[in-house]
mmCIF file of N, CA and C in Angstrom:
data_model
loop_
_atom_site.group_PDB
_atom_site.id
_atom_site.type_symbol
_atom_site.label_atom_id
_atom_site.label_comp_id
_atom_site.label_asym_id
_atom_site.label_seq_id
_atom_site.Cartn_x
_atom_site.Cartn_y
_atom_site.Cartn_z
ATOM 1 N N UNK Q 1 98.942 217.080 86.447
ATOM 2 C CA UNK Q 1 99.685 216.476 87.539
ATOM 3 C C UNK Q 1 100.577 217.554 88.154
ATOM 4 N N UNK Q 2 100.610 217.579 89.473
ATOM 5 C CA UNK Q 2 101.411 218.605 90.134
ATOM 6 C C UNK Q 2 102.840 218.130 90.393
ATOM 7 N N UNK Q 3 103.684 219.063 90.795
ATOM 8 C CA UNK Q 3 105.096 218.752 91.022
ATOM 9 C C UNK Q 3 105.300 217.753 92.150
ATOM 10 N N UNK Q 4 104.464 217.802 93.172
ATOM 11 C CA UNK Q 4 104.605 216.875 94.297
ATOM 12 C C UNK Q 4 104.369 215.441 93.826
ATOM 13 N N UNK Q 5 103.304 215.226 93.077
ATOM 14 C CA UNK Q 5 103.015 213.882 92.572
ATOM 15 C C UNK Q 5 104.114 213.410 91.632
ATOM 16 N N UNK Q 6 104.617 214.289 90.794
ATOM 17 C CA UNK Q 6 105.688 213.937 89.873
ATOM 18 C C UNK Q 6 106.949 213.570 90.644
ATOM 19 N N UNK Q 7 107.257 214.320 91.698
ATOM 20 C CA UNK Q 7 108.425 214.028 92.528
ATOM 21 C C UNK Q 7 108.308 212.692 93.221
ATOM 22 N N UNK Q 8 107.126 212.377 93.724
ATOM 23 C CA UNK Q 8 106.915 211.089 94.385
ATOM 24 C C UNK Q 8 107.086 209.943 93.404
ATOM 25 N N UNK Q 9 106.580 210.134 92.198
ATOM 26 C CA UNK Q 9 106.718 209.090 91.183
ATOM 27 C C UNK Q 9 108.194 208.864 90.878
ATOM 28 N N UNK Q 10 108.960 209.945 90.778
ATOM 29 C CA UNK Q 10 110.394 209.832 90.509
ATOM 30 C C UNK Q 10 111.124 209.127 91.638
ATOM 31 N N UNK Q 11 110.749 209.441 92.877
ATOM 32 C CA UNK Q 11 111.363 208.784 94.035
ATOM 33 C C UNK Q 11 111.039 207.298 94.041
ATOM 34 N N UNK Q 12 109.789 206.970 93.783
ATOM 35 C CA UNK Q 12 109.368 205.569 93.754
ATOM 36 C C UNK Q 12 110.091 204.817 92.643
ATOM 37 N N UNK Q 13 110.213 205.451 91.497
ATOM 38 C CA UNK Q 13 110.920 204.831 90.370
ATOM 39 C C UNK Q 13 112.372 204.562 90.749
ATOM 40 N N UNK Q 14 113.024 205.532 91.379
ATOM 41 C CA UNK Q 14 114.417 205.362 91.776
ATOM 42 C C UNK Q 14 114.563 204.229 92.789
ATOM 43 N N UNK Q 15 113.648 204.171 93.759
ATOM 44 C CA UNK Q 15 113.686 203.086 94.750
ATOM 45 C C UNK Q 15 113.536 201.729 94.075
ATOM 46 N N UNK Q 16 112.631 201.648 93.099
ATOM 47 C CA UNK Q 16 112.436 200.381 92.394
ATOM 48 C C UNK Q 16 113.663 199.998 91.574
ATOM 49 N N UNK Q 17 114.274 200.964 90.918
ATOM 50 C CA UNK Q 17 115.480 200.668 90.133
ATOM 51 C C UNK Q 17 116.614 200.176 91.027
ATOM 52 N N UNK Q 18 116.807 200.825 92.158
ATOM 53 C CA UNK Q 18 117.859 200.400 93.075
ATOM 54 C C UNK Q 18 117.567 199.016 93.650
ATOM 55 N N UNK Q 19 116.302 198.776 93.998
ATOM 56 C CA UNK Q 19 115.919 197.464 94.525
ATOM 57 C C UNK Q 19 116.095 196.385 93.462
ATOM 58 N N UNK Q 20 115.732 196.690 92.220
ATOM 59 C CA UNK Q 20 115.897 195.724 91.139
ATOM 60 C C UNK Q 20 117.368 195.348 90.979
ATOM 61 N N UNK Q 21 118.226 196.319 91.065
ATOM 62 C CA UNK Q 21 119.664 196.036 90.960
ATOM 63 C C UNK Q 21 120.117 195.077 92.048
ATOM 64 N N UNK Q 22 119.651 195.294 93.269
ATOM 65 C CA UNK Q 22 120.039 194.411 94.379
ATOM 66 C C UNK Q 22 119.475 193.008 94.188
ATOM 67 N N UNK Q 23 118.204 192.919 93.817
ATOM 68 C CA UNK Q 23 117.569 191.609 93.630
ATOM 69 C C UNK Q 23 118.233 190.873 92.465
ATOM 70 N N UNK Q 24 118.481 191.567 91.370
ATOM 71 C CA UNK Q 24 119.129 190.932 90.218
ATOM 72 C C UNK Q 24 120.500 190.411 90.591
ATOM 73 N N UNK Q 25 121.230 191.175 91.396
ATOM 74 C CA UNK Q 25 122.571 190.744 91.809
ATOM 75 C C UNK Q 25 122.510 189.488 92.662
ATOM 76 N N UNK Q 26 121.457 189.356 93.452
ATOM 77 C CA UNK Q 26 121.333 188.189 94.341
ATOM 78 C C UNK Q 26 120.829 186.946 93.625
ATOM 79 N N UNK Q 27 119.782 187.100 92.819
ATOM 80 C CA UNK Q 27 119.157 185.899 92.243
ATOM 81 C C UNK Q 27 119.121 185.884 90.720
ATOM 82 N N UNK Q 28 119.552 186.934 90.086
ATOM 83 C CA UNK Q 28 119.551 186.987 88.628
ATOM 84 C C UNK Q 28 118.281 187.586 88.070
ATOM 85 N N UNK Q 29 118.411 188.256 86.943
ATOM 86 C CA UNK Q 29 117.257 188.969 86.389
ATOM 87 C C UNK Q 29 116.195 188.029 85.826
ATOM 88 N N UNK Q 30 116.569 186.822 85.427
ATOM 89 C CA UNK Q 30 115.562 185.912 84.882
ATOM 90 C C UNK Q 30 114.750 185.221 85.978
ATOM 91 N N UNK Q 31 115.247 185.253 87.217
ATOM 92 C CA UNK Q 31 114.543 184.611 88.325
ATOM 93 C C UNK Q 31 113.757 185.604 89.189
ATOM 94 N N UNK Q 32 114.062 186.878 89.066
ATOM 95 C CA UNK Q 32 113.446 187.896 89.916
ATOM 96 C C UNK Q 32 111.990 188.149 89.519
ATOM 97 N N UNK Q 33 111.177 188.447 90.516
ATOM 98 C CA UNK Q 33 109.789 188.813 90.264
ATOM 99 C C UNK Q 33 109.555 190.250 90.731
ATOM 100 N N UNK Q 34 108.513 190.867 90.195
ATOM 101 C CA UNK Q 34 108.179 192.224 90.626
ATOM 102 C C UNK Q 34 107.820 192.253 92.106
ATOM 103 N N UNK Q 35 107.213 191.196 92.622
ATOM 104 C CA UNK Q 35 106.894 191.137 94.045
ATOM 105 C C UNK Q 35 108.155 191.222 94.893
ATOM 106 N N UNK Q 36 109.204 190.510 94.482
ATOM 107 C CA UNK Q 36 110.469 190.541 95.213
ATOM 108 C C UNK Q 36 111.116 191.920 95.140
ATOM 109 N N UNK Q 37 111.060 192.523 93.972
ATOM 110 C CA UNK Q 37 111.644 193.853 93.803
ATOM 111 C C UNK Q 37 110.867 194.882 94.621
ATOM 112 N N UNK Q 38 109.546 194.814 94.580
ATOM 113 C CA UNK Q 38 108.726 195.750 95.350
ATOM 114 C C UNK Q 38 108.975 195.587 96.841
ATOM 115 N N UNK Q 39 109.091 194.356 97.303
ATOM 116 C CA UNK Q 39 109.360 194.111 98.719
ATOM 117 C C UNK Q 39 110.719 194.684 99.112
ATOM 118 N N UNK Q 40 111.712 194.504 98.255
ATOM 119 C CA UNK Q 40 113.050 195.040 98.521
ATOM 120 C C UNK Q 40 113.017 196.571 98.569
ATOM 121 N N UNK Q 41 112.159 197.170 97.766
ATOM 122 C CA UNK Q 41 112.029 198.630 97.725
ATOM 123 C C UNK Q 41 111.161 199.167 98.863
ATOM 124 N N UNK Q 42 110.530 198.249 99.605
ATOM 125 C CA UNK Q 42 109.656 198.682 100.691
ATOM 126 C C UNK Q 42 108.286 199.112 100.195
ATOM 127 N N UNK Q 43 107.900 198.629 99.032
ATOM 128 C CA UNK Q 43 106.602 198.953 98.452
ATOM 129 C C UNK Q 43 105.724 197.714 98.441
ATOM 130 N N UNK Q 44 104.466 197.913 98.194
ATOM 131 C CA UNK Q 44 103.553 196.776 98.045
ATOM 132 C C UNK Q 44 102.579 197.100 96.940
ATOM 133 N N UNK Q 45 101.972 196.048 96.402
ATOM 134 C CA UNK Q 45 101.039 196.235 95.290
ATOM 135 C C UNK Q 45 99.780 196.935 95.791
ATOM 136 N N UNK Q 46 99.179 197.684 94.890
ATOM 137 C CA UNK Q 46 97.920 198.367 95.213
ATOM 138 C C UNK Q 46 96.806 197.338 95.323
ATOM 139 N N UNK Q 47 95.801 197.649 96.106
ATOM 140 C CA UNK Q 47 94.655 196.756 96.266
ATOM 141 C C UNK Q 47 93.990 196.527 94.921
ATOM 142 N N UNK Q 48 93.575 195.309 94.694
ATOM 143 C CA UNK Q 48 92.852 194.976 93.484
ATOM 144 C C UNK Q 48 93.734 194.645 92.295
ATOM 145 N N UNK Q 49 95.048 194.587 92.493
ATOM 146 C CA UNK Q 49 95.910 194.194 91.384
ATOM 147 C C UNK Q 49 96.323 192.746 91.567
ATOM 148 N N UNK Q 50 96.500 192.092 90.471
ATOM 149 C CA UNK Q 50 96.870 190.678 90.534
ATOM 150 C C UNK Q 50 98.331 190.474 90.284
#
């Protein structure tokens, strides 16, 4: 894996962590879904995932 791919993964991880914090603060961690967190982070699921 190259440095560019590793950097992108780190950026995506950070965006997800920050989005999770916001979603958890709004609706609570037991009510939050990954779809809501991904949407808050500006991401979407890859094709073919359920």
